[in-house]
Amino acid sequence: MTSYDALLLLSFGGPEGPEDVIPFLENVTRGRNIPRERLEEVGEHYYLFGGVSPINRLCRELKSAIEADFAAHGLDLPVYWGNRNWTPYLADTVRQMKADGVRRAAAFVTSAYSGYSTNDQYLNDIARAREEVPGAPEIDKLPVYCDRPGFIDPFVDAAKDALSRLPEGARLVFTAHSVPLSQPGQELYVAELEQAARTVADRAAPGAPWDLVYQSRSGPPGQPWLEPQITDHLENLQGKGVRAVAVVPIGFVSDHMEVKYDLDVEAAERAAGLGLAFARAATPGSDPRFAALPRHLLGETR
Ligand SMILES: CC1=C(CCC(=O)O)c2cc3nc(cc4[nH]c(cc5[nH]c(cc1n2)c(C)c5CCC(=O)O)c(CCC(=O)O)c4C)C(CCC(=O)O)=C3C
Ligand SMILES: [Fe+2]
């Protein structure tokens, strides 16, 4: 079925305790011109959750779900997991893969879109990790999957579920991580987000208005990033007479910190302050349809 002999789950990584928070943030922002105050503020988001990001647990769950999917379909392929910014670091995983005799692996990245942060940076991570490990296996990133049923269908159900928790006429608001306008691939990232949001909106609430907005901006104030920010947008909607919002984090695959803090705490508080009813749609996480995506994508490879 495939000439690959392993699957690599490649993710962002996150702290597993308070003492990890600062070193993790230093890893993420090395050489990236993020203001010190922003780092301290983001550190507080993590401390609010005991210094533990949900992302590593979510990756372990997704890895198990992918293994279960492979087993259920007779695909005898080991699944490895490595991260860009925290343990298990990708280079260590690649070293283990080599030791286990892996020759050619396919990488499934926990980011669905094109663009620098969402695709190219992960390709760079793979290249750098392979350089660190003499005789490293070949590693090919599987294609961008933001238009695939395994990614879209769980969001359709989640958007319907969020709407069902709100009064009639709630506004669908899709949100994704902002990036600098100057970032390579930004236009394609936006085009793909718009397409994914449109597809989900057309199926979850045909004919109803929807918006695509951004969150988690982190650069210096003067630098232009994708806008509007969700918090400003909520204010705007309230001013236009909207009374309820269903927020769909279409830019993410799981309920990690950018979702648990930036939406469930920050955006939810802003909505409450504005008197807006607020429901946040689930992300794919380890939905079996999402966990089947690596197998589907592998099936298209040679
Ligand atoms: C497009 C995009 C995704 C989606 C694609 C994907 O999922 O990969 C994403 C995901 C994530 N971003 C995350 C965390 C952080 N991102 C930061 C900073 C940045 N993100 C950026 C973009 C993105 N980020 C950018 C352009 C920056 C500026 C610095 C730079 O150019 O790199 C910072 C620094 C502090 C700050 O927020 O300023 C942190 C802590 C976590 C982990 C959450 C957890 O721990 O659960 C996840 C999944
Ligand atoms: Fe980020």
mmCIF file of C-alpha atoms and ligand atoms in Angstrom:
data_model
loop_
_atom_site.group_PDB
_atom_site.id
_atom_site.type_symbol
_atom_site.label_atom_id
_atom_site.label_comp_id
_atom_site.label_asym_id
_atom_site.label_seq_id
_atom_site.Cartn_x
_atom_site.Cartn_y
_atom_site.Cartn_z
ATOM 1 C CA MET A 1 0.000 0.000 0.000
ATOM 2 C CA THR A 2 2.892 2.378 0.649
ATOM 3 C CA SER A 3 6.640 2.301 0.267
ATOM 4 C CA TYR A 4 7.107 4.226 3.513
ATOM 5 C CA ASP A 5 8.225 2.210 6.508
ATOM 6 C CA ALA A 6 7.171 4.643 9.264
ATOM 7 C CA LEU A 7 4.883 7.582 9.989
ATOM 8 C CA LEU A 8 6.268 10.593 11.812
ATOM 9 C CA LEU A 9 3.788 12.761 13.726
ATOM 10 C CA LEU A 10 5.430 16.187 13.739
ATOM 11 C CA SER A 11 4.153 18.886 16.077
ATOM 12 C CA PHE A 12 4.916 22.178 17.809
ATOM 13 C CA GLY A 13 5.637 20.985 21.356
ATOM 14 C CA GLY A 14 4.711 22.665 24.628
ATOM 15 C CA PRO A 15 5.805 22.867 28.280
ATOM 16 C CA GLU A 16 4.939 20.058 30.685
ATOM 17 C CA GLY A 17 5.442 22.027 33.917
ATOM 18 C CA PRO A 18 6.168 25.553 35.248
ATOM 19 C CA GLU A 19 9.934 25.108 34.991
ATOM 20 C CA ASP A 20 9.594 24.356 31.259
ATOM 21 C CA VAL A 21 7.700 27.534 30.377
ATOM 22 C CA ILE A 22 10.555 30.027 29.933
ATOM 23 C CA PRO A 23 12.930 27.607 28.142
ATOM 24 C CA PHE A 24 10.041 26.609 25.852
ATOM 25 C CA LEU A 25 9.217 30.242 25.036
ATOM 26 C CA GLU A 26 12.909 30.876 24.355
ATOM 27 C CA ASN A 27 12.938 27.960 21.926
ATOM 28 C CA VAL A 28 9.838 29.244 20.120
ATOM 29 C CA THR A 29 10.992 32.843 19.780
ATOM 30 C CA ARG A 30 14.750 32.487 19.224
ATOM 31 C CA GLY A 31 15.765 35.072 16.605
ATOM 32 C CA ARG A 32 12.162 36.166 15.975
ATOM 33 C CA ASN A 33 11.917 39.690 17.320
ATOM 34 C CA ILE A 34 9.073 39.087 19.797
ATOM 35 C CA PRO A 35 8.883 41.818 22.483
ATOM 36 C CA ARG A 36 9.882 40.759 26.010
ATOM 37 C CA GLU A 37 6.512 41.958 27.416
ATOM 38 C CA ARG A 38 4.643 39.682 25.024
ATOM 39 C CA LEU A 39 6.725 36.703 26.222
ATOM 40 C CA GLU A 40 5.986 37.501 29.866
ATOM 41 C CA GLU A 41 2.302 37.817 29.070
ATOM 42 C CA VAL A 42 2.237 34.491 27.202
ATOM 43 C CA GLY A 43 4.164 32.871 30.074
ATOM 44 C CA GLU A 44 1.260 33.884 32.341
ATOM 45 C CA HIS A 45 -1.183 32.058 30.046
ATOM 46 C CA TYR A 46 0.797 28.872 30.630
ATOM 47 C CA TYR A 47 1.146 29.425 34.404
ATOM 48 C CA LEU A 48 -2.626 29.775 34.601
ATOM 49 C CA PHE A 49 -2.724 26.122 33.501
ATOM 50 C CA GLY A 50 0.010 25.000 35.919
ATOM 51 C CA GLY A 51 2.716 25.505 33.280
ATOM 52 C CA VAL A 52 1.344 22.602 31.278
ATOM 53 C CA SER A 53 0.291 23.006 27.665
ATOM 54 C CA PRO A 54 -2.386 20.566 26.535
ATOM 55 C CA ILE A 55 -0.556 20.015 23.255
ATOM 56 C CA ASN A 56 1.647 17.075 24.267
ATOM 57 C CA ARG A 57 -1.268 15.112 25.727
ATOM 58 C CA LEU A 58 -3.212 15.868 22.534
ATOM 59 C CA CYS A 59 -0.330 14.560 20.425
ATOM 60 C CA ARG A 60 -0.131 11.363 22.488
ATOM 61 C CA GLU A 61 -3.872 10.878 22.003
ATOM 62 C CA LEU A 62 -3.641 11.542 18.270
ATOM 63 C CA LYS A 63 -0.697 9.148 17.967
ATOM 64 C CA SER A 64 -2.747 6.415 19.677
ATOM 65 C CA ALA A 65 -5.722 7.145 17.437
ATOM 66 C CA ILE A 66 -3.545 6.919 14.308
ATOM 67 C CA GLU A 67 -2.076 3.624 15.559
ATOM 68 C CA ALA A 68 -5.601 2.305 16.142
ATOM 69 C CA ASP A 69 -6.618 3.394 12.644
ATOM 70 C CA PHE A 70 -3.580 1.710 11.081
ATOM 71 C CA ALA A 71 -4.250 -1.502 13.054
ATOM 72 C CA ALA A 72 -7.937 -1.522 12.076
ATOM 73 C CA HIS A 73 -6.937 -1.290 8.406
ATOM 74 C CA GLY A 74 -4.087 -3.788 8.425
ATOM 75 C CA LEU A 75 -1.433 -1.128 7.929
ATOM 76 C CA ASP A 76 1.657 -2.346 9.739
ATOM 77 C CA LEU A 77 3.578 0.904 10.120
ATOM 78 C CA PRO A 78 5.204 2.243 13.305
ATOM 79 C CA VAL A 79 4.216 5.780 14.366
ATOM 80 C CA TYR A 80 6.843 8.120 15.826
ATOM 81 C CA TRP A 81 6.330 11.544 17.375
ATOM 82 C CA GLY A 82 8.679 14.536 17.432
ATOM 83 C CA ASN A 83 8.345 18.285 18.082
ATOM 84 C CA ARG A 84 9.917 21.544 16.982
ATOM 85 C CA ASN A 85 10.051 23.290 20.359
ATOM 86 C CA TRP A 86 9.975 20.744 23.176
ATOM 87 C CA THR A 87 10.626 17.130 24.059
ATOM 88 C CA PRO A 88 10.427 14.750 22.347
ATOM 89 C CA TYR A 89 12.594 16.915 20.082
ATOM 90 C CA LEU A 90 12.452 15.992 16.420
ATOM 91 C CA ALA A 91 16.198 15.274 16.152
ATOM 92 C CA ASP A 92 15.958 12.749 19.014
ATOM 93 C CA THR A 93 13.020 11.061 17.333
ATOM 94 C CA VAL A 94 14.911 10.900 14.035
ATOM 95 C CA ARG A 95 17.866 9.348 15.875
ATOM 96 C CA GLN A 96 15.538 6.702 17.313
ATOM 97 C CA MET A 97 13.992 6.049 13.912
ATOM 98 C CA LYS A 98 17.440 5.496 12.456
ATOM 99 C CA ALA A 99 18.376 3.145 15.315
ATOM 100 C CA ASP A 100 15.187 1.167 14.622
ATOM 101 C CA GLY A 101 16.152 0.760 10.979
ATOM 102 C CA VAL A 102 13.623 3.177 9.455
ATOM 103 C CA ARG A 103 14.703 4.102 5.912
ATOM 104 C CA ARG A 104 11.883 6.252 4.556
ATOM 105 C CA ALA A 105 9.222 7.981 6.648
ATOM 106 C CA ALA A 106 6.199 10.140 5.836
ATOM 107 C CA ALA A 107 5.555 13.110 8.123
ATOM 108 C CA PHE A 108 2.056 14.119 9.220
ATOM 109 C CA VAL A 109 2.254 17.635 10.628
ATOM 110 C CA THR A 110 -0.266 19.003 13.164
ATOM 111 C CA SER A 111 -0.916 21.980 10.917
ATOM 112 C CA ALA A 112 -3.223 21.763 7.919
ATOM 113 C CA TYR A 113 -2.235 24.747 5.765
ATOM 114 C CA SER A 114 0.372 26.160 3.397
ATOM 115 C CA GLY A 115 2.542 29.113 4.358
ATOM 116 C CA TYR A 116 5.737 29.662 6.293
ATOM 117 C CA SER A 117 4.618 29.003 9.916
ATOM 118 C CA THR A 118 2.185 26.307 8.885
ATOM 119 C CA ASN A 119 4.259 24.370 6.357
ATOM 120 C CA ASP A 120 7.714 25.651 5.383
ATOM 121 C CA GLN A 121 8.970 25.966 8.956
ATOM 122 C CA TYR A 122 8.133 22.288 9.518
ATOM 123 C CA LEU A 123 10.051 21.398 6.336
ATOM 124 C CA ASN A 124 13.012 23.330 7.751
ATOM 125 C CA ASP A 125 12.655 21.425 11.042
ATOM 126 C CA ILE A 126 12.839 18.132 9.158
ATOM 127 C CA ALA A 127 15.914 19.222 7.183
ATOM 128 C CA ARG A 128 17.685 20.465 10.310
ATOM 129 C CA ALA A 129 16.922 17.343 12.341
ATOM 130 C CA ARG A 130 18.175 15.118 9.503
ATOM 131 C CA GLU A 131 21.400 17.135 9.324
ATOM 132 C CA GLU A 132 21.956 16.412 13.018
ATOM 133 C CA VAL A 133 21.655 12.666 12.516
ATOM 134 C CA PRO A 134 24.173 11.029 10.159
ATOM 135 C CA GLY A 135 22.422 8.371 8.069
ATOM 136 C CA ALA A 136 18.983 9.748 8.987
ATOM 137 C CA PRO A 137 16.000 8.237 7.197
ATOM 138 C CA GLU A 138 14.467 10.101 4.285
ATOM 139 C CA ILE A 139 11.451 12.052 5.525
ATOM 140 C CA ASP A 140 8.770 13.411 3.194
ATOM 141 C CA LYS A 141 6.087 15.727 4.532
ATOM 142 C CA LEU A 142 2.602 14.570 3.543
ATOM 143 C CA PRO A 143 0.599 17.169 1.580
ATOM 144 C CA VAL A 144 -1.303 20.073 3.095
ATOM 145 C CA TYR A 145 -4.726 18.722 4.113
ATOM 146 C CA CYS A 146 -6.927 21.723 4.900
ATOM 147 C CA ASP A 147 -9.393 20.731 2.164
ATOM 148 C CA ARG A 148 -9.704 17.049 3.102
ATOM 149 C CA PRO A 149 -12.861 15.506 4.544
ATOM 150 C CA GLY A 150 -10.873 14.144 7.509
ATOM 151 C CA PHE A 151 -10.134 17.735 8.524
ATOM 152 C CA ILE A 152 -13.317 19.498 7.312
ATOM 153 C CA ASP A 153 -16.017 17.020 8.407
ATOM 154 C CA PRO A 154 -15.216 17.146 12.152
ATOM 155 C CA PHE A 155 -15.371 20.963 11.948
ATOM 156 C CA VAL A 156 -18.791 20.830 10.271
ATOM 157 C CA ASP A 157 -20.170 18.720 13.125
ATOM 158 C CA ALA A 158 -18.435 20.905 15.704
ATOM 159 C CA ALA A 159 -19.797 24.119 14.163
ATOM 160 C CA LYS A 160 -23.328 22.684 14.152
ATOM 161 C CA ASP A 161 -22.886 21.612 17.759
ATOM 162 C CA ALA A 162 -21.697 25.085 18.793
ATOM 163 C CA LEU A 163 -24.656 26.701 17.002
ATOM 164 C CA SER A 164 -27.018 24.265 18.722
ATOM 165 C CA ARG A 165 -25.849 25.603 22.100
ATOM 166 C CA LEU A 166 -26.754 29.189 21.143
ATOM 167 C CA PRO A 167 -29.926 31.111 20.420
ATOM 168 C CA GLU A 168 -31.205 31.256 16.837
ATOM 169 C CA GLY A 169 -29.249 33.532 14.481
ATOM 170 C CA ALA A 170 -25.828 33.177 16.096
ATOM 171 C CA ARG A 171 -22.921 34.378 13.954
ATOM 172 C CA LEU A 172 -20.273 31.862 12.795
ATOM 173 C CA VAL A 173 -16.814 33.298 13.430
ATOM 174 C CA PHE A 174 -13.843 31.332 12.128
ATOM 175 C CA THR A 175 -10.476 32.037 13.659
ATOM 176 C CA ALA A 176 -6.859 31.261 12.807
ATOM 177 C CA HIS A 177 -3.422 32.211 14.074
ATOM 178 C CA SER A 178 -2.360 35.611 12.772
ATOM 179 C CA VAL A 179 0.971 35.911 10.952
ATOM 180 C CA PRO A 180 2.896 38.967 9.739
ATOM 181 C CA LEU A 181 1.670 40.268 6.362
ATOM 182 C CA SER A 182 5.293 40.070 5.244
ATOM 183 C CA GLN A 183 5.510 36.366 5.984
ATOM 184 C CA PRO A 184 6.242 34.235 2.874
ATOM 185 C CA GLY A 185 3.148 32.310 1.788
ATOM 186 C CA GLN A 186 0.733 34.507 3.764
ATOM 187 C CA GLU A 187 -1.648 35.010 0.795
ATOM 188 C CA LEU A 188 -1.943 31.283 0.162
ATOM 189 C CA TYR A 189 -2.495 30.653 3.891
ATOM 190 C CA VAL A 190 -5.365 33.162 3.857
ATOM 191 C CA ALA A 191 -6.861 31.781 0.636
ATOM 192 C CA GLU A 192 -6.856 28.263 2.090
ATOM 193 C CA LEU A 193 -8.380 29.474 5.364
ATOM 194 C CA GLU A 194 -11.150 31.270 3.461
ATOM 195 C CA GLN A 195 -11.876 28.179 1.423
ATOM 196 C CA ALA A 196 -11.980 25.904 4.486
ATOM 197 C CA ALA A 197 -14.183 28.360 6.408
ATOM 198 C CA ARG A 198 -16.548 28.737 3.439
ATOM 199 C CA THR A 199 -16.883 24.970 3.072
ATOM 200 C CA VAL A 200 -17.651 24.483 6.766
ATOM 201 C CA ALA A 201 -20.062 27.452 6.864
ATOM 202 C CA ASP A 202 -21.941 26.293 3.754
ATOM 203 C CA ARG A 203 -22.539 22.926 5.362
ATOM 204 C CA ALA A 204 -23.120 23.957 8.975
ATOM 205 C CA ALA A 205 -25.305 27.021 8.366
ATOM 206 C CA PRO A 206 -26.162 27.364 4.659
ATOM 207 C CA GLY A 207 -26.788 30.948 3.605
ATOM 208 C CA ALA A 208 -25.869 32.471 6.976
ATOM 209 C CA PRO A 209 -23.175 35.166 7.184
ATOM 210 C CA TRP A 210 -19.773 34.195 8.573
ATOM 211 C CA ASP A 211 -16.409 35.834 9.198
ATOM 212 C CA LEU A 212 -12.771 34.817 9.200
ATOM 213 C CA VAL A 213 -10.702 36.581 11.864
ATOM 214 C CA TYR A 214 -7.340 36.148 13.577
ATOM 215 C CA GLN A 215 -5.906 35.608 17.033
ATOM 216 C CA SER A 216 -2.695 35.240 19.031
ATOM 217 C CA ARG A 217 -0.781 38.069 17.331
ATOM 218 C CA SER A 218 2.674 38.425 18.829
ATOM 219 C CA GLY A 219 4.952 40.763 16.836
ATOM 220 C CA PRO A 220 6.006 44.330 17.689
ATOM 221 C CA PRO A 221 3.063 46.808 17.630
ATOM 222 C CA GLY A 222 4.160 48.610 14.459
ATOM 223 C CA GLN A 223 4.440 45.454 12.354
ATOM 224 C CA PRO A 224 1.341 44.647 10.277
ATOM 225 C CA TRP A 225 -0.201 41.227 10.949
ATOM 226 C CA LEU A 226 -3.388 39.615 9.629
ATOM 227 C CA GLU A 227 -6.488 41.322 11.064
ATOM 228 C CA PRO A 228 -9.016 41.802 12.535
ATOM 229 C CA GLN A 229 -8.220 40.254 15.890
ATOM 230 C CA ILE A 230 -11.084 38.247 17.265
ATOM 231 C CA THR A 231 -11.501 40.441 20.349
ATOM 232 C CA ASP A 232 -11.919 43.602 18.236
ATOM 233 C CA HIS A 233 -14.225 41.732 15.911
ATOM 234 C CA LEU A 234 -16.528 40.667 18.761
ATOM 235 C CA GLU A 235 -16.910 44.305 19.711
ATOM 236 C CA ASN A 236 -17.684 45.180 16.126
ATOM 237 C CA LEU A 237 -20.308 42.432 15.827
ATOM 238 C CA GLN A 238 -21.956 43.495 19.057
ATOM 239 C CA GLY A 239 -22.148 47.036 17.706
ATOM 240 C CA LYS A 240 -23.958 45.678 14.639
ATOM 241 C CA GLY A 241 -26.588 43.982 16.767
ATOM 242 C CA VAL A 242 -25.219 40.435 16.805
ATOM 243 C CA ARG A 243 -26.143 38.730 20.090
ATOM 244 C CA ALA A 244 -24.435 35.320 19.893
ATOM 245 C CA VAL A 245 -21.229 33.941 18.330
ATOM 246 C CA ALA A 246 -20.093 30.422 17.519
ATOM 247 C CA VAL A 247 -16.304 30.503 17.292
ATOM 248 C CA VAL A 248 -14.697 27.863 15.076
ATOM 249 C CA PRO A 249 -10.878 27.560 15.388
ATOM 250 C CA ILE A 250 -10.461 26.508 11.760
ATOM 251 C CA GLY A 251 -6.737 27.356 11.811
ATOM 252 C CA PHE A 252 -5.870 24.650 14.337
ATOM 253 C CA VAL A 253 -6.133 20.880 14.637
ATOM 254 C CA SER A 254 -6.431 20.527 18.413
ATOM 255 C CA ASP A 255 -7.416 22.311 21.629
ATOM 256 C CA HIS A 256 -3.930 23.480 22.568
ATOM 257 C CA MET A 257 -3.057 26.676 24.416
ATOM 258 C CA GLU A 258 -3.906 29.082 21.580
ATOM 259 C CA VAL A 259 -7.437 27.655 21.808
ATOM 260 C CA LYS A 260 -7.707 27.054 25.578
ATOM 261 C CA TYR A 261 -6.403 30.498 26.528
ATOM 262 C CA ASP A 262 -6.813 32.867 23.580
ATOM 263 C CA LEU A 263 -10.357 31.682 22.822
ATOM 264 C CA ASP A 264 -11.774 29.937 25.894
ATOM 265 C CA VAL A 265 -10.434 32.551 28.323
ATOM 266 C CA GLU A 266 -9.632 35.785 26.498
ATOM 267 C CA ALA A 267 -12.243 35.828 23.714
ATOM 268 C CA ALA A 268 -14.904 34.284 25.984
ATOM 269 C CA GLU A 269 -14.310 37.010 28.600
ATOM 270 C CA ARG A 270 -14.551 39.730 25.974
ATOM 271 C CA ALA A 271 -17.800 38.217 24.691
ATOM 272 C CA ALA A 272 -19.203 38.083 28.233
ATOM 273 C CA GLY A 273 -18.249 41.715 28.781
ATOM 274 C CA LEU A 274 -20.125 42.635 25.609
ATOM 275 C CA GLY A 275 -23.163 40.588 26.565
ATOM 276 C CA LEU A 276 -22.618 38.193 23.652
ATOM 277 C CA ALA A 277 -23.557 34.534 24.049
ATOM 278 C CA PHE A 278 -20.439 32.544 23.157
ATOM 279 C CA ALA A 279 -19.799 28.923 22.165
ATOM 280 C CA ARG A 280 -16.490 27.540 20.962
ATOM 281 C CA ALA A 281 -16.513 24.694 18.461
ATOM 282 C CA ALA A 282 -14.275 21.686 19.072
ATOM 283 C CA THR A 283 -11.190 21.075 16.922
ATOM 284 C CA PRO A 284 -10.583 17.690 15.198
ATOM 285 C CA GLY A 285 -8.293 16.486 18.029
ATOM 286 C CA SER A 286 -8.292 12.698 17.828
ATOM 287 C CA ASP A 287 -11.599 12.331 15.990
ATOM 288 C CA PRO A 288 -11.379 8.986 14.140
ATOM 289 C CA ARG A 289 -11.984 10.770 10.821
ATOM 290 C CA PHE A 290 -9.001 13.023 11.469
ATOM 291 C CA ALA A 291 -6.876 10.114 12.710
ATOM 292 C CA ALA A 292 -7.623 8.336 9.403
ATOM 293 C CA LEU A 293 -6.124 11.214 7.388
ATOM 294 C CA PRO A 294 -2.497 10.007 7.573
ATOM 295 C CA ARG A 295 -3.621 6.644 6.145
ATOM 296 C CA HIS A 296 -5.592 8.343 3.366
ATOM 297 C CA LEU A 297 -2.676 10.620 2.487
ATOM 298 C CA LEU A 298 -0.234 7.693 2.565
ATOM 299 C CA GLY A 299 -2.506 5.871 0.152
ATOM 300 C CA GLU A 300 -1.866 8.601 -2.415
ATOM 301 C CA THR A 301 1.917 8.271 -2.171
ATOM 302 C CA ARG A 302 4.262 5.871 -3.915
HETATM 303 C C1 LIG B 1 0.366 30.011 12.008
HETATM 304 C C2 LIG B 1 0.708 29.564 13.406
HETATM 305 C C3 LIG B 1 0.233 28.429 14.046
HETATM 306 C C4 LIG B 1 -0.701 27.381 13.487
HETATM 307 C C5 LIG B 1 0.086 26.274 12.848
HETATM 308 C C6 LIG B 1 0.655 25.252 13.824
HETATM 309 O O1 LIG B 1 -0.111 24.741 14.636
HETATM 310 O O2 LIG B 1 1.861 25.011 13.778
HETATM 311 C C7 LIG B 1 0.799 28.416 15.360
HETATM 312 C C8 LIG B 1 0.596 27.410 16.317
HETATM 313 C C9 LIG B 1 1.066 27.401 17.631
HETATM 314 N N1 LIG B 1 1.723 28.399 18.274
HETATM 315 C C10 LIG B 1 2.008 27.998 19.561
HETATM 316 C C11 LIG B 1 2.703 28.748 20.510
HETATM 317 C C12 LIG B 1 3.381 29.932 20.273
HETATM 318 N N2 LIG B 1 3.482 30.614 19.083
HETATM 319 C C13 LIG B 1 4.257 31.758 19.219
HETATM 320 C C14 LIG B 1 4.599 32.688 18.241
HETATM 321 C C15 LIG B 1 4.161 32.677 16.885
HETATM 322 N N3 LIG B 1 3.242 31.805 16.312
HETATM 323 C C16 LIG B 1 3.075 32.110 14.973
HETATM 324 C C17 LIG B 1 2.237 31.450 14.065
HETATM 325 C C18 LIG B 1 1.557 30.252 14.323
HETATM 326 N N4 LIG B 1 1.597 29.524 15.490
HETATM 327 C C19 LIG B 1 3.915 33.215 14.687
HETATM 328 C C20 LIG B 1 4.065 33.856 13.322
HETATM 329 C C21 LIG B 1 4.580 33.569 15.869
HETATM 330 C C22 LIG B 1 5.611 34.659 16.053
HETATM 331 C C23 LIG B 1 6.977 34.057 16.193
HETATM 332 C C24 LIG B 1 7.361 33.231 14.996
HETATM 333 O O3 LIG B 1 7.444 33.800 13.889
HETATM 334 O O4 LIG B 1 7.559 32.023 15.167
HETATM 335 C C25 LIG B 1 4.674 31.806 20.580
HETATM 336 C C26 LIG B 1 5.571 32.871 21.180
HETATM 337 C C27 LIG B 1 4.839 33.728 22.118
HETATM 338 C C28 LIG B 1 3.717 34.501 21.450
HETATM 339 O O5 LIG B 1 2.613 33.975 21.349
HETATM 340 O O6 LIG B 1 3.996 35.604 21.066
HETATM 341 C C29 LIG B 1 4.121 30.684 21.233
HETATM 342 C C30 LIG B 1 4.251 30.307 22.687
HETATM 343 C C31 LIG B 1 1.495 26.671 19.740
HETATM 344 C C32 LIG B 1 1.636 25.838 21.019
HETATM 345 C C33 LIG B 1 0.413 25.986 21.853
HETATM 346 C C34 LIG B 1 0.524 25.196 23.107
HETATM 347 O O7 LIG B 1 1.531 25.296 23.827
HETATM 348 O O8 LIG B 1 -0.422 24.457 23.420
HETATM 349 C C35 LIG B 1 0.917 26.307 18.560
HETATM 350 C C36 LIG B 1 0.262 25.005 18.222
HETATM 351 FE FE FE B 2 2.317 30.206 17.364
#
